[in-house]
XYZ file of C-alpha atoms in Angstrom:
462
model
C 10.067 -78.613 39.660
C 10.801 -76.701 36.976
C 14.071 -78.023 34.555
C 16.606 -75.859 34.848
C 17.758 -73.374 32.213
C 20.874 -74.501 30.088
C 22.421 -71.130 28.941
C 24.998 -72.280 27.145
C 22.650 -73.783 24.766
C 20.629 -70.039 25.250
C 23.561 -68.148 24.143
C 24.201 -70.343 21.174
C 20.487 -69.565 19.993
C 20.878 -66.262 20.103
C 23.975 -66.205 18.390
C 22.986 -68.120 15.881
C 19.617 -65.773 14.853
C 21.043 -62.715 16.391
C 24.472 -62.747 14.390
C 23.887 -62.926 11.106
C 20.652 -60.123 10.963
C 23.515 -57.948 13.254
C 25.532 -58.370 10.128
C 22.964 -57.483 7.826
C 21.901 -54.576 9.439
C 26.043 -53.959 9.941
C 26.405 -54.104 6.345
C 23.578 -51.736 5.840
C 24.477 -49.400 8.043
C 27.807 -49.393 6.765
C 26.755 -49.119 3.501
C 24.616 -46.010 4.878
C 27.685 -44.380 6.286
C 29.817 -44.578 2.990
C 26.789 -43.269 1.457
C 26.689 -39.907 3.938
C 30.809 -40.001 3.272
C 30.401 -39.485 -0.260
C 27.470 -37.447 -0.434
C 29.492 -35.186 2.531
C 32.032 -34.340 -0.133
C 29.420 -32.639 -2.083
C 28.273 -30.281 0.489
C 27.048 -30.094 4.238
C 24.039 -29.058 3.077
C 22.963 -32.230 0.750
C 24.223 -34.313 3.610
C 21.467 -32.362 5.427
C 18.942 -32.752 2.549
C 19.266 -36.552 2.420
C 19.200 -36.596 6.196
C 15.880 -35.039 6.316
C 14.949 -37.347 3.185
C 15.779 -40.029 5.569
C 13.213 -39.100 8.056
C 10.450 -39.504 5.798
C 12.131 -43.014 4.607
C 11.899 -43.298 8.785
C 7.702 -42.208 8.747
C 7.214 -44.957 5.885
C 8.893 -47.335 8.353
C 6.674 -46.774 11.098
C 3.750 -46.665 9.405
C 4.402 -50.599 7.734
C 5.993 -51.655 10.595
C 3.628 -52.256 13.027
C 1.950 -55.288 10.546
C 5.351 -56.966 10.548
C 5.857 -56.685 14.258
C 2.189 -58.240 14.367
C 3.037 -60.662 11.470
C 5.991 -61.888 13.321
C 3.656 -62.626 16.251
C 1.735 -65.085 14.329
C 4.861 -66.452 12.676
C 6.563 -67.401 15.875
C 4.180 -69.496 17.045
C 2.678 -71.036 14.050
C 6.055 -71.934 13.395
C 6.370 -73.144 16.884
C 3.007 -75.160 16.528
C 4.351 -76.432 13.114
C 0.896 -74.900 11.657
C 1.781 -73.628 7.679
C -1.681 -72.778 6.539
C -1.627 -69.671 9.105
C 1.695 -69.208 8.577
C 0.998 -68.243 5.171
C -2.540 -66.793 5.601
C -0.753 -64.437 8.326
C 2.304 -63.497 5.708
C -0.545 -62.784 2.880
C -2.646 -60.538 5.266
C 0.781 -58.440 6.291
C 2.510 -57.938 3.102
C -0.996 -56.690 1.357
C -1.058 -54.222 4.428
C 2.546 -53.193 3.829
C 2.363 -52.702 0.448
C -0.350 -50.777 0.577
C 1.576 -48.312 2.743
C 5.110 -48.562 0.614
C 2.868 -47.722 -2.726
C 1.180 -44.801 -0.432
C 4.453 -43.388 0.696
C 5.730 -43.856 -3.165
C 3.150 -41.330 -4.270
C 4.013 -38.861 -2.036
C 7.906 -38.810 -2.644
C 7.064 -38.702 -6.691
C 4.118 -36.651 -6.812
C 4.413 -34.146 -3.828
C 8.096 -33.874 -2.770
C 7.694 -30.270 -2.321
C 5.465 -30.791 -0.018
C 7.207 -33.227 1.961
C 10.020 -31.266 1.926
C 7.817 -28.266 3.283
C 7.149 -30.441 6.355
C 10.580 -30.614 7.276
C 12.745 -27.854 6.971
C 12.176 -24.096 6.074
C 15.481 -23.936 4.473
C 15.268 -23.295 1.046
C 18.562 -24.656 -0.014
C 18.060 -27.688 1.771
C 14.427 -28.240 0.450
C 15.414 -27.942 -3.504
C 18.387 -30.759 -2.865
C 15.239 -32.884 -1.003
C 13.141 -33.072 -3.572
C 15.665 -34.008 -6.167
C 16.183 -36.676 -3.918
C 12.564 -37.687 -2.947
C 11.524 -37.565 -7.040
C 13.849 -40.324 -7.611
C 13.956 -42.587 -3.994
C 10.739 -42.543 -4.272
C 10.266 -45.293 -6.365
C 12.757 -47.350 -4.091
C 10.160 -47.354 -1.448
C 7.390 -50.354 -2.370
C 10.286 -52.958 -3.598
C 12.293 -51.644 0.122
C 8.823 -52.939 1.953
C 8.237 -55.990 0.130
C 11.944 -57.312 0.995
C 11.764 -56.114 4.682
C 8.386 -58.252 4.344
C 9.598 -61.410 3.259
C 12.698 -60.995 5.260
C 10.419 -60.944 8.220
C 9.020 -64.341 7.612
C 12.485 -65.991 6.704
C 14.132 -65.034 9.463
C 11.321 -66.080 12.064
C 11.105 -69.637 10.389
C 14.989 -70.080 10.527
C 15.964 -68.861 6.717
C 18.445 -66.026 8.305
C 21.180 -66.646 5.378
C 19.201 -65.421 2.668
C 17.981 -61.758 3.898
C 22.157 -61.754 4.579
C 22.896 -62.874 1.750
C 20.884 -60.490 -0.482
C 22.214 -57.772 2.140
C 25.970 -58.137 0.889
C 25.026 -57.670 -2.586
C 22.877 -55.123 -1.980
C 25.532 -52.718 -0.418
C 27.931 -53.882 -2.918
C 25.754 -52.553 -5.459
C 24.673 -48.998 -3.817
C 28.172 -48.256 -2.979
C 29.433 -49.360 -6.610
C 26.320 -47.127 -8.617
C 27.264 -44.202 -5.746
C 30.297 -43.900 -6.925
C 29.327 -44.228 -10.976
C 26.207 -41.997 -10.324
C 27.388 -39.483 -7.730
C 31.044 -38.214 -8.994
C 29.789 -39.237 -12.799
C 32.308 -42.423 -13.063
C 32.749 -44.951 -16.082
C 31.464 -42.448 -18.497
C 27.984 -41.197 -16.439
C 26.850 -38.011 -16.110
C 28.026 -36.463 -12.235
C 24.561 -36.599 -10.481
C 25.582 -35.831 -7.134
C 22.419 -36.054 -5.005
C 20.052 -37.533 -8.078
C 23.394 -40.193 -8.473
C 22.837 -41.353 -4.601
C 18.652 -41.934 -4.948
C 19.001 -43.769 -8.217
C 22.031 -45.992 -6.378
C 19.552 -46.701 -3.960
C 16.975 -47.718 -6.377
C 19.155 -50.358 -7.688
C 19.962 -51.878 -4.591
C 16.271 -52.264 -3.254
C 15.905 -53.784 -6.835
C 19.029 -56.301 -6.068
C 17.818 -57.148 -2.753
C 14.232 -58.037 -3.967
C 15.089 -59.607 -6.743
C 18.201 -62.178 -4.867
C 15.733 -62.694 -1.811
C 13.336 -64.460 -4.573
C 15.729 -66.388 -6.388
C 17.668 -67.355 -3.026
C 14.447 -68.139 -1.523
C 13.006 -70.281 -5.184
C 16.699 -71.774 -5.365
C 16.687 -73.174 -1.478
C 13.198 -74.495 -1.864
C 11.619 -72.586 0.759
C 8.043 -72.029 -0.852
C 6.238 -69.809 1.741
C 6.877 -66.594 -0.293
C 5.417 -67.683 -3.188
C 2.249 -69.929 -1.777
C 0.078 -67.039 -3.485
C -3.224 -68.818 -3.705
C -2.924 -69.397 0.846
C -2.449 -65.837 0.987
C -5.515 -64.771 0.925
C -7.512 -67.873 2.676
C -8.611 -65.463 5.443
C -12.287 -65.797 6.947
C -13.574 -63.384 9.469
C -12.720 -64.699 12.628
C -9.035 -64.721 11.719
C -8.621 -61.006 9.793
C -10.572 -59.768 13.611
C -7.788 -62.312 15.058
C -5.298 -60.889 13.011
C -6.303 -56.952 13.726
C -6.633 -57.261 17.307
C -3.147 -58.288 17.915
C -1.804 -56.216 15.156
C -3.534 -52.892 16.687
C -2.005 -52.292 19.882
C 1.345 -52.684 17.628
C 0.244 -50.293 14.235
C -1.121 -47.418 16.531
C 2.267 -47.566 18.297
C 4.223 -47.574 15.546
C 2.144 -45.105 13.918
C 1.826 -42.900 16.779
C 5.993 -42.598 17.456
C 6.139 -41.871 13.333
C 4.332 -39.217 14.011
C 6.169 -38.048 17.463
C 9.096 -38.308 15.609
C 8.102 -36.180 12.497
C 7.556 -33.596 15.602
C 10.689 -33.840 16.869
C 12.222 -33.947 12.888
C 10.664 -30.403 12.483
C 11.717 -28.942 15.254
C 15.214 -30.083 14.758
C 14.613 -28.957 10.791
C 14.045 -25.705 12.090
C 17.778 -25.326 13.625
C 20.645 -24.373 12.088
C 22.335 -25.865 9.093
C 25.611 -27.212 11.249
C 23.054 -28.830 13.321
C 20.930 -30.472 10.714
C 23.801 -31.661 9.358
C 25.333 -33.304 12.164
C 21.683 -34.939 12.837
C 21.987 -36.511 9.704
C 25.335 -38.201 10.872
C 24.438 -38.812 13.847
C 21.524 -40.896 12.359
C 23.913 -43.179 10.643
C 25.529 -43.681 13.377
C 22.113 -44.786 15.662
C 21.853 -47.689 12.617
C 24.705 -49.445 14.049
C 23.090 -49.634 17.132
C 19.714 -50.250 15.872
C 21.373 -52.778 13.927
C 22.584 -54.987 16.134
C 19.439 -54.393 18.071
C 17.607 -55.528 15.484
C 19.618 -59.038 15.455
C 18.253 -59.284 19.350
C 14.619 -58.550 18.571
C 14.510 -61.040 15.852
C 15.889 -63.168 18.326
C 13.183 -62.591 20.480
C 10.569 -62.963 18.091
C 11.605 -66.310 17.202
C 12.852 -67.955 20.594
C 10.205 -66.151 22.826
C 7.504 -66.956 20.422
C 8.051 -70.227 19.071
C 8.186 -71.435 22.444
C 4.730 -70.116 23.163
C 3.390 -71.376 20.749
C 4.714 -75.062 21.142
C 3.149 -74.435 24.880
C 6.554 -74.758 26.716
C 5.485 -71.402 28.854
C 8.345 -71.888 31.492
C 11.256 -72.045 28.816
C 9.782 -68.576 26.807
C 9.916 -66.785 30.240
C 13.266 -67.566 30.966
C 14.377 -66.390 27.441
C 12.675 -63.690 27.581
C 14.571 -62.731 31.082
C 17.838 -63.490 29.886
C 17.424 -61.818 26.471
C 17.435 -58.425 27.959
C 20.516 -58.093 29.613
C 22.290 -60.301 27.134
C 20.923 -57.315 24.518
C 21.984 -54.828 26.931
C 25.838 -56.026 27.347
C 26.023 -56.042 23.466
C 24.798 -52.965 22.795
C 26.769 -51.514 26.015
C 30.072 -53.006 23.534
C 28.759 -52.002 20.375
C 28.397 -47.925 21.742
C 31.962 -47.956 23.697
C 33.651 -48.614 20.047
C 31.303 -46.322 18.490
C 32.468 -43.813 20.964
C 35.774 -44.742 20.402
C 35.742 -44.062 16.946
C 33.976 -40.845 16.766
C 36.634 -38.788 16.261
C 37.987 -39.603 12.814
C 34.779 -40.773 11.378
C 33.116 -37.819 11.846
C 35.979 -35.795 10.539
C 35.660 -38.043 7.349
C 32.200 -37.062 6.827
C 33.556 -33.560 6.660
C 31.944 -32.559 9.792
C 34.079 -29.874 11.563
C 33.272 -26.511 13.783
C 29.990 -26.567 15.387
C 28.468 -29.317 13.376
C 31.622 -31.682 15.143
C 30.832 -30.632 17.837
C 27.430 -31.284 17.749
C 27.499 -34.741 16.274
C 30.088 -35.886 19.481
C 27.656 -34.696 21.843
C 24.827 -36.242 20.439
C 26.853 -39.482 19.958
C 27.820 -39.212 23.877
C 24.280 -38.813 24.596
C 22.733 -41.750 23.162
C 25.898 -43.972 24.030
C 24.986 -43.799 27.637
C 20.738 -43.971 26.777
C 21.217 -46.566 24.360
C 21.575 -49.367 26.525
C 18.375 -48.475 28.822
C 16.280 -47.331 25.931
C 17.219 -50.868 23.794
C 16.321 -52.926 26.932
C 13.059 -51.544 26.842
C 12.882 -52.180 23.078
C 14.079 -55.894 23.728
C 11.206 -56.412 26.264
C 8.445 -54.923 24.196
C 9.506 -57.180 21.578
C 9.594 -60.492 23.850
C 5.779 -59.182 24.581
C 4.931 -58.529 21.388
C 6.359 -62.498 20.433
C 4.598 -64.130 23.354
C 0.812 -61.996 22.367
C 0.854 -59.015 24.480
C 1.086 -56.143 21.854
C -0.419 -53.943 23.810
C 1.494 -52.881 27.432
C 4.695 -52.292 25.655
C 3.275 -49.849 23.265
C 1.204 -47.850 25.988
C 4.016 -47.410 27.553
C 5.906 -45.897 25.145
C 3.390 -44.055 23.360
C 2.455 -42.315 27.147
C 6.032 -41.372 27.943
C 6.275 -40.272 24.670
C 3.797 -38.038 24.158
C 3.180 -36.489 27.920
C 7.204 -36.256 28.335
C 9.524 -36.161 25.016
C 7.534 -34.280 22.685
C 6.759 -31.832 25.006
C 10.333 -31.142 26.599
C 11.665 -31.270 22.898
C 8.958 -28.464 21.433
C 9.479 -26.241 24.332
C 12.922 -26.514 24.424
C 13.575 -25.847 20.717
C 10.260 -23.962 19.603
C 10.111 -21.539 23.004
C 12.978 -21.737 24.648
C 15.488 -21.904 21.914
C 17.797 -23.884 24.105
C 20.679 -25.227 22.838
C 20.917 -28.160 20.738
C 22.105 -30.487 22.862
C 19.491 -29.957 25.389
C 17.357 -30.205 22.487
C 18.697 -33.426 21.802
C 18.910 -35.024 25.304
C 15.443 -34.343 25.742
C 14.722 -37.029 23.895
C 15.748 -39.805 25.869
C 14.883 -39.011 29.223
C 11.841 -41.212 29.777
C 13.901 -44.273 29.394
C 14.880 -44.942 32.512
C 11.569 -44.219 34.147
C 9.911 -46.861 31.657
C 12.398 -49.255 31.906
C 11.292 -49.505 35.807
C 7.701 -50.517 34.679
C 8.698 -52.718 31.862
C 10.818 -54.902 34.156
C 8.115 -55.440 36.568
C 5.630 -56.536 34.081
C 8.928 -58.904 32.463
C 8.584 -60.590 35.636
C 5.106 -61.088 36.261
C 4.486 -62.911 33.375
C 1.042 -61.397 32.223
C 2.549 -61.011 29.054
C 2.449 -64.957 27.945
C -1.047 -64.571 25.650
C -0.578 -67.645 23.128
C -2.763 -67.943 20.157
C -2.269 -71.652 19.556
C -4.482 -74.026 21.532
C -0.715 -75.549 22.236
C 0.213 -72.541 23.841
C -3.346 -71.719 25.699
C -3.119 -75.335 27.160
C 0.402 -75.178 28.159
C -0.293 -71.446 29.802
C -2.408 -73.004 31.865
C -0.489 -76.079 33.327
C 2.376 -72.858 33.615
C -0.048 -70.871 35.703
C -0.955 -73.959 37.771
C 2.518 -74.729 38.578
C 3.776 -71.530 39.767
């Protein structure tokens, strides 16, 4: 008979992971949204310029972030099996793999911005405020990647404070040199669009620098265990690949479905570009305190499996879902709520208001479905199964979205909001399927002889 489940104790968990990454990525966002309300005071169209800037920033994320969501596999449940030499062999393996992409993307913002810029819109105005932009971000990108990497691994093995931490005075800092750089403050030069990319510089140079000395200063050692990182024999980098795959195509593949559906919206009007790029701030709150809910996931869904207690993962796993879902149902009411005078603030008015509250309406209802389904693929992801999530969402993706969004912009030159709707509506079809594979339990695929044994006793008592 299987013990039964004490939520209380569940909830508290959560909260306790959940909460504080929710803040960070609060803070963040935020810090994102003052960032949009100053640069909005320039000009509608460098508020669409650093929106489309912010799509690339968006590529470089999926292209990186498929090694953390595999690195945070093997985290879970080495840190569950209390095993550090492949908890640091597995850190060492993903942050040479990130890096690689942050130093890639780099390149391309410093060397080429025309050409990135050529990718996403075929307005000219907007394109020459983009690559002032990109020529200076772009050296924000590889010290951005190596903080989201070792914030990974401290928040999986319980070190939440610090990434927080190093959060706060990172915003601090891009919203102090945004107003200094920007509107040419204490003596600088007015920069305007050049003034935001070198703020942001700074701050991915703040948050680097205080997750290190936090880290150093706490005596957590695992970031700086150099010589481990690269103990890797064959058998563990084919280890290490095959569960990382199923995740890196995935991520890869909706970078790429979503630089489709960024040049299709690049190729509408100015108002609506504009009100994209607000809207976009906006979907980091919610992503933000999404994010507090899949870290939760990755650490109390895959510790578990790891340790080999199969029955209480499951349960978690369950319960995670709708306890995501309720949250984010809160979080898009207020956000709704609010609309109004925030997106007069960000100077957003005529068709470009109206715009922005439609697409806010939008997503406040899909939201909740489509971050269930993001909750669930991460519980999979935790527990070993990287790979029935990300079919699913690569399928839908590609055989409904992108189609329904080209045709409808490219062809039909509908209007923006049908543009706009079109992509969510495979999320309630998918969250059908990813429910009934939650519940049959085929996703539990330890990698710890812990876990394999205590899948089996699971299996046998069901």
């Amino acid at each position: 008979m299987t013990e039964k489940f004490n939520l209380k104790k569940f909830i508290g968990l959560v909260a306790a992971i959940a909460l504080p990454v929710a803040l960070q990525n609060l803070l963040s966002t935020t810090g994102s949204m003052v960032d949009t309300m100053m640069i909005s005071s320039v000009g509608k169209t460098h508020v669409a310029a650093v929106g489309q800037c912010t799509q690339f920033a968006s590529l470089l994320f999926s292209s990186y972030w498929g090694f953390v969501g595999g690195g945070m596999l093997f985290f879970g449940q080495y840190w569950g099996a209390k095993d550090e030499h492949g908890l640091v062999r597995s850190y060492g393996i993903m942050l040479c793999c990130m890096m690689f992409m942050g130093f890639l993307f780099s390149t391309a913002a410093l060397v080429f911005p025309g050409v990135v810029m050529d990718i996403y819109t075929d307005k000219a105005d907007i394109r020459h405020i983009g690559i002032e932009y990109l020529s200076i971000v772009g050296f924000a990108y590889p010290m951005q990647v190596l903080s989201i990497g070792m914030s990974s691994l401290l928040r999986t093995t319980d070190r939440v404070r610090i990434p927080l931490y190093a959060a706060i005075a990172s915003v601090c800092t891009n919203l102090f040199f945004n107003w200094v750089f920007i509107f040419g403050n204490l003596g600088a030069p007015e920069m305007g669009v050049r003034g935001a990319a070198v703020a942001t510089t700074i701050a991915a140079f703040v948050n680097m620098t205080l997750i290190m000395l936090l880290a150093k200063a706490s005596g957590y050692n695992y970031l700086f265990m150099i010589s481990g990182f690269f103990k890797w024999d064959k058998e563990f980098i084919k280890l290490f690949l095959k569960k990382c795959f199923p995740i890196i195509v995935n991520e890869l593949l909706a970078g790429v479905g979503n630089l489709i559906i960024a040049v299709v919206f690049g190729r509408q009007s100015q108002d609506a570009q504009a009100a994209m790029a607000v809207f976009r701030t906006f979907e980091g709150l919610v992503i933000g305190f999404f994010a507090g809910f899949s870290n939760a996931a990755s650490v109390l869904v895959g510790t578990c499996v790891g340790a080999g207690e199969i029955e209480v993962a499951y349960q978690r796993a369950k319960r995670l879902v709708f306890l995501c879902q309720g949250c984010i149902f809160t979080v898009a009411a207020i956000m709704l709520a609010v609309h109004s005078p925030l997106l007069h603030w960000m100077n957003l008015d005529g068709d470009s208001y109206y715009y922005g509250t439609g697409m806010l309406i939008i997503y406040g209802i899909s939201a909740v479905i489509r971050m269930g389904n993001w909750t669930m693929n991460d519980s999979y992801r935790s527990a070993g199964d990287a790979t029935t999530g990300t079919v699913m969402e690569i399928a839908f993706m590609y055989v409904v979205v992108i189609p329904a969004v080209c045709i409808s912009g490219l062809l039909l030159k509908a209007p923006v909001l049908v543009i706009f709707l079109c992509c969510y509506i495979d999320e309630p079809i998918r969250y059908i399927f990813m429910q009934r594979h939650m519940y049959s339990g085929k996703w539990i695929r330890p990698v710890t002889p812990e876990g394999l044994n205590g899948l089996e006793k699971w299996k046998a008592g069901r």
